Short mmCIF file of C-alpha atoms and ligand atoms in Angstrom, two decimals:
data_model
loop_
_atom_site.label_atom_id
_atom_site.label_comp_id
_atom_site.label_asym_id
_atom_site.label_seq_id
_atom_site.Cartn_x
_atom_site.Cartn_y
_atom_site.Cartn_z
CA MET A 1 107.18 115.81 122.41
CA HIS A 2 110.53 115.35 124.08
CA SER A 3 111.53 112.02 122.52
CA VAL A 4 110.02 109.01 120.79
CA VAL A 5 110.66 105.28 120.77
CA ASN A 6 110.85 103.70 117.33
CA LEU A 7 110.16 99.97 117.27
CA THR A 8 110.98 97.61 114.39
CA VAL A 9 108.94 94.50 113.73
CA HIS A 10 110.15 91.87 111.27
CA GLY A 11 108.21 88.59 110.94
CA ILE A 12 105.40 87.45 113.25
CA GLY A 13 103.87 84.04 113.90
CA PRO A 14 104.36 80.85 111.89
CA VAL A 15 107.40 80.97 109.60
CA ASP A 16 106.22 80.40 106.05
CA ARG A 17 109.36 80.85 104.00
CA GLU A 18 113.05 80.05 104.26
CA LEU A 19 114.65 82.63 106.52
CA ASP A 20 117.88 84.49 105.87
CA PRO A 21 120.78 83.85 108.29
CA ASP A 22 120.03 85.36 111.73
CA GLU A 23 116.53 86.37 110.68
CA ASP A 24 114.99 84.00 113.26
CA VAL A 25 116.45 86.17 116.03
CA PHE A 26 113.98 88.88 115.09
CA TRP A 27 110.94 86.68 114.45
CA VAL A 28 108.34 87.02 117.24
CA GLY A 29 105.25 85.10 118.31
CA VAL A 30 101.75 86.50 117.88
CA GLU A 31 101.32 86.86 121.65
CA GLN A 32 104.60 88.73 122.03
CA PHE A 33 103.54 91.07 119.22
CA GLU A 34 100.16 91.67 120.89
CA GLN A 35 101.90 92.48 124.19
CA VAL A 36 103.91 95.17 122.43
CA LEU A 37 100.83 96.62 120.72
CA ASP A 38 98.91 96.69 124.00
CA ALA A 39 101.77 98.60 125.60
CA ALA A 40 101.94 101.00 122.63
CA ALA A 41 98.20 101.69 122.38
CA GLY A 42 97.44 105.28 123.31
CA ARG A 43 101.13 106.22 123.42
CA ARG A 44 101.91 109.06 121.03
CA ASP A 45 105.62 108.69 121.74
CA VAL A 46 105.81 105.13 120.38
CA HIS A 47 106.25 104.74 116.63
CA ILE A 48 105.92 101.24 115.17
CA THR A 49 107.73 100.29 111.98
CA PHE A 50 107.90 97.06 109.99
CA ASP A 51 110.80 95.92 107.83
CA ASP A 52 111.20 93.32 105.08
CA GLY A 53 107.63 93.22 103.72
CA ASN A 54 106.68 89.88 105.24
CA ALA A 55 103.23 88.42 104.56
CA SER A 56 102.60 88.64 108.32
CA ASP A 57 102.43 92.44 107.93
CA VAL A 58 98.96 92.09 106.42
CA GLU A 59 97.89 88.71 107.74
CA ILE A 60 98.78 89.16 111.41
CA ALA A 61 99.84 92.75 112.13
CA LEU A 62 97.24 94.79 110.23
CA PRO A 63 94.05 93.53 111.94
CA ARG A 64 95.67 93.84 115.36
CA LEU A 65 96.85 97.39 114.69
CA VAL A 66 93.44 98.45 113.41
CA GLU A 67 91.71 96.84 116.41
CA ARG A 68 93.76 99.04 118.74
CA GLY A 69 93.50 102.22 116.71
CA LEU A 70 97.23 102.16 115.96
CA THR A 71 98.97 103.19 112.75
CA ALA A 72 102.42 102.08 111.66
CA GLU A 73 104.97 102.58 108.93
CA PHE A 74 105.88 99.62 106.69
CA PHE A 75 109.27 99.48 104.95
CA VAL A 76 108.88 97.16 102.00
CA LEU A 77 111.45 95.43 99.79
CA ALA A 78 110.43 96.59 96.33
CA GLY A 79 112.26 93.78 94.53
CA ARG A 80 110.76 90.99 96.60
CA LEU A 81 107.07 91.84 96.36
CA GLY A 82 104.98 88.78 95.59
CA GLU A 83 107.64 86.24 96.57
CA PRO A 84 106.48 83.39 98.83
CA GLY A 85 105.88 84.62 102.37
CA ARG A 86 106.15 88.27 101.29
CA LEU A 87 103.70 91.08 100.70
CA ASP A 88 102.47 91.63 97.17
CA ALA A 89 101.26 94.86 95.57
CA ASP A 90 97.68 94.24 96.74
CA GLY A 91 98.94 93.76 100.29
CA VAL A 92 100.77 97.09 100.12
CA ARG A 93 97.59 98.79 98.91
CA GLU A 94 95.59 97.13 101.67
CA LEU A 95 97.98 98.55 104.27
CA MET A 96 97.63 102.02 102.72
CA ALA A 97 93.86 101.77 102.60
CA SER A 98 93.86 101.06 106.34
CA GLY A 99 95.79 104.24 107.07
CA MET A 100 99.28 102.76 107.25
CA ARG A 101 102.30 104.50 105.75
CA ILE A 102 104.61 102.86 103.20
CA GLY A 103 108.34 103.42 102.93
CA SER A 104 111.25 101.68 101.22
CA HIS A 105 113.59 99.03 102.59
CA GLY A 106 115.35 99.03 99.23
CA TRP A 107 115.20 96.46 96.47
CA ALA A 108 116.85 93.17 97.44
CA HIS A 109 117.92 93.45 101.10
CA ARG A 110 121.54 94.23 100.31
CA ASP A 111 124.11 95.84 102.57
CA TRP A 112 124.03 99.42 101.29
CA ARG A 113 127.69 99.94 102.18
CA LYS A 114 128.71 97.52 99.42
CA LEU A 115 126.74 98.48 96.31
CA SER A 116 127.81 98.78 92.68
CA THR A 117 126.67 101.87 90.77
CA GLU A 118 123.95 99.81 89.13
CA GLN A 119 122.77 98.49 92.50
CA VAL A 120 122.65 102.00 93.99
CA ARG A 121 120.17 102.94 91.28
CA GLN A 122 118.08 99.85 91.94
CA GLU A 123 118.10 100.23 95.74
CA THR A 124 117.09 103.91 95.65
CA GLU A 125 115.55 105.22 92.41
CA ASP A 126 113.97 101.98 91.20
CA ALA A 127 112.63 101.00 94.62
CA HIS A 128 111.11 104.45 95.16
CA ARG A 129 109.58 104.47 91.71
CA VAL A 130 107.99 101.00 92.00
CA LEU A 131 106.60 101.72 95.47
CA GLY A 132 105.38 105.13 94.32
CA GLU A 133 103.52 103.52 91.44
CA ILE A 134 101.85 100.98 93.72
CA THR A 135 100.89 103.44 96.44
CA GLY A 136 100.14 106.43 94.22
CA HIS A 137 102.29 108.59 96.52
CA PRO A 138 105.93 109.58 96.33
CA VAL A 139 108.02 107.36 98.63
CA SER A 140 110.94 109.15 100.28
CA ARG A 141 111.35 107.51 103.70
CA VAL A 142 113.62 104.50 104.09
CA ALA A 143 114.72 101.89 106.60
CA ILE A 144 118.37 100.92 106.09
CA PRO A 145 118.80 97.13 105.62
CA PHE A 146 120.58 95.53 108.62
CA GLY A 147 121.00 99.08 109.95
CA SER A 148 124.32 99.04 108.06
CA TYR A 149 125.45 102.52 107.18
CA ASP A 150 128.48 104.74 106.90
CA ALA A 151 129.15 108.20 105.51
CA GLY A 152 128.83 106.83 101.94
CA VAL A 153 125.36 105.38 102.60
CA LEU A 154 124.13 108.62 104.14
CA GLY A 155 125.45 110.56 101.13
CA MET A 156 123.68 108.15 98.77
CA LEU A 157 120.41 108.68 100.65
CA ARG A 158 120.77 112.46 100.63
CA ARG A 159 121.35 112.38 96.87
CA ALA A 160 118.26 110.18 96.47
CA LYS A 161 116.26 112.93 98.29
CA VAL A 162 115.39 110.63 101.16
CA THR A 163 113.49 112.64 103.79
CA CYS A 164 113.92 110.28 106.74
CA ALA A 165 116.22 107.28 107.30
CA TYR A 166 115.69 104.70 110.03
CA THR A 167 118.59 102.74 111.50
CA CYS A 168 118.75 99.95 114.09
CA ASP A 169 120.96 101.90 116.49
CA GLY A 170 118.57 101.67 119.43
CA GLY A 171 117.55 104.22 122.03
CA ARG A 172 115.03 107.06 122.03
CA ALA A 173 114.92 109.49 119.10
CA ARG A 174 114.29 113.19 118.76
CA PRO A 175 111.09 113.56 116.73
CA GLY A 176 111.62 114.85 113.21
CA THR A 177 115.36 114.30 112.90
CA TRP A 178 116.56 112.89 109.57
CA LEU A 179 118.31 109.83 111.04
CA GLN A 180 116.08 107.90 113.43
CA PRO A 181 117.34 105.07 115.69
CA ARG A 182 115.07 102.09 116.33
CA ASP A 183 114.84 99.08 118.63
CA SER A 184 114.04 95.71 117.01
CA LEU A 185 111.61 93.26 118.54
CA ARG A 186 113.46 90.02 119.26
CA HIS A 187 112.35 86.41 119.63
CA ASP A 188 113.06 86.52 123.37
CA LEU A 189 111.18 89.74 124.13
CA ASP A 190 109.10 89.76 127.30
CA ALA A 191 107.38 92.26 129.60
CA ALA A 192 110.72 93.37 131.02
CA TRP A 193 112.06 94.14 127.53
CA ILE A 194 108.94 96.16 126.73
CA ALA A 195 109.25 98.14 129.96
CA ARG A 196 112.93 98.79 129.42
CA VAL A 197 112.63 99.89 125.80
CA MET A 198 109.43 101.90 126.12
CA ASP A 199 109.93 103.48 129.51
CA GLY A 200 113.39 102.84 130.77
CA THR A 201 116.12 105.40 130.79
CA PRO A 202 119.27 103.61 129.66
CA SER A 203 122.26 103.85 131.94
CA LEU A 204 124.76 106.62 131.26
CA PRO A 205 127.46 104.20 130.02
CA LEU A 206 124.96 102.66 127.55
CA ARG A 207 123.92 106.09 126.30
CA ALA A 208 127.56 107.09 125.89
CA ARG A 209 128.31 103.88 123.97
CA ARG A 210 125.35 104.46 121.64
CA ILE A 211 126.37 108.03 120.90
CA ALA A 212 129.95 106.94 120.19
CA ALA A 213 128.76 104.12 117.88
CA ARG A 214 126.44 106.44 115.95
CA THR A 215 129.11 109.09 115.50
CA PHE A 216 131.57 106.45 114.28
CA LYS A 217 129.09 105.08 111.70
CA ARG A 218 128.19 108.52 110.38
CA LEU A 219 131.80 109.37 109.74
CA ARG A 220 133.34 106.11 108.62
CA ARG A 221 134.00 105.48 104.95
ZN1 ZN B 301 115.51 94.03 106.72
#
C-alpha cells in the first residue's frame, strides 16, 4: 500500500460530561460520524482511531463499526477510566471482544512536553501496565495528547518501548512508520471535508508546510 489516511475521532453525539477547553471543536454528530464510516467502509487505506476514551466509543461508535465490518484502534486514558462520560474497564474489554485494538493516550491527558519525572512514569509505564492488565495484552502503541511533541517526547516514548506513536499532524502516512500523522474529525466536517481528507492530494505548499512543521517538532527541545 502506497499510503494510508489515519483519522481521529474524539466524542460523538450528545455531550454527557463537562468538556475540556476546545474539546467541542472535535465533537461530531452521529450522522457526521456515520458519513465518515460509510466513506471508509471497504477502504484498506483508511485507518480509524479514537482518542480520549469517551463513553461514545462503545455506545455510539462500536455498533456502527461492527455493522460495516470495520475495525478501529482506541487510545484510552488509563487514569480516567470509569469517570462520568468515559469508558470503564468493561467498555475496554467490550471493544477488544469485538475485534478492536486498544492503545494508550496516557494517564491524565497532560501535555507530554511538560511532565515531571513522576508524571513521565505515570503517563507511560503506569498507563501501559493498567491497560495491559485490563486487555490481557501488552500495550505499546500510543496517541500523543493534543499531538504535542518535541524531541524530548519522542525520546521518552522510545525509552518506554513504544512501537507506534500517532500525532495530529495531518496528511497521508506511510504504512508502518513509527510516527504516524492523523487528521481529526471536526464539528464542521461535511462531504467536502471527507473527500479532501480521504482522497484529495494536498497542494504542494500545504505538503511543504506540513513537512517543515513535522521536522521542526521532531527536533525542537
Ligand atoms: Zn486527547
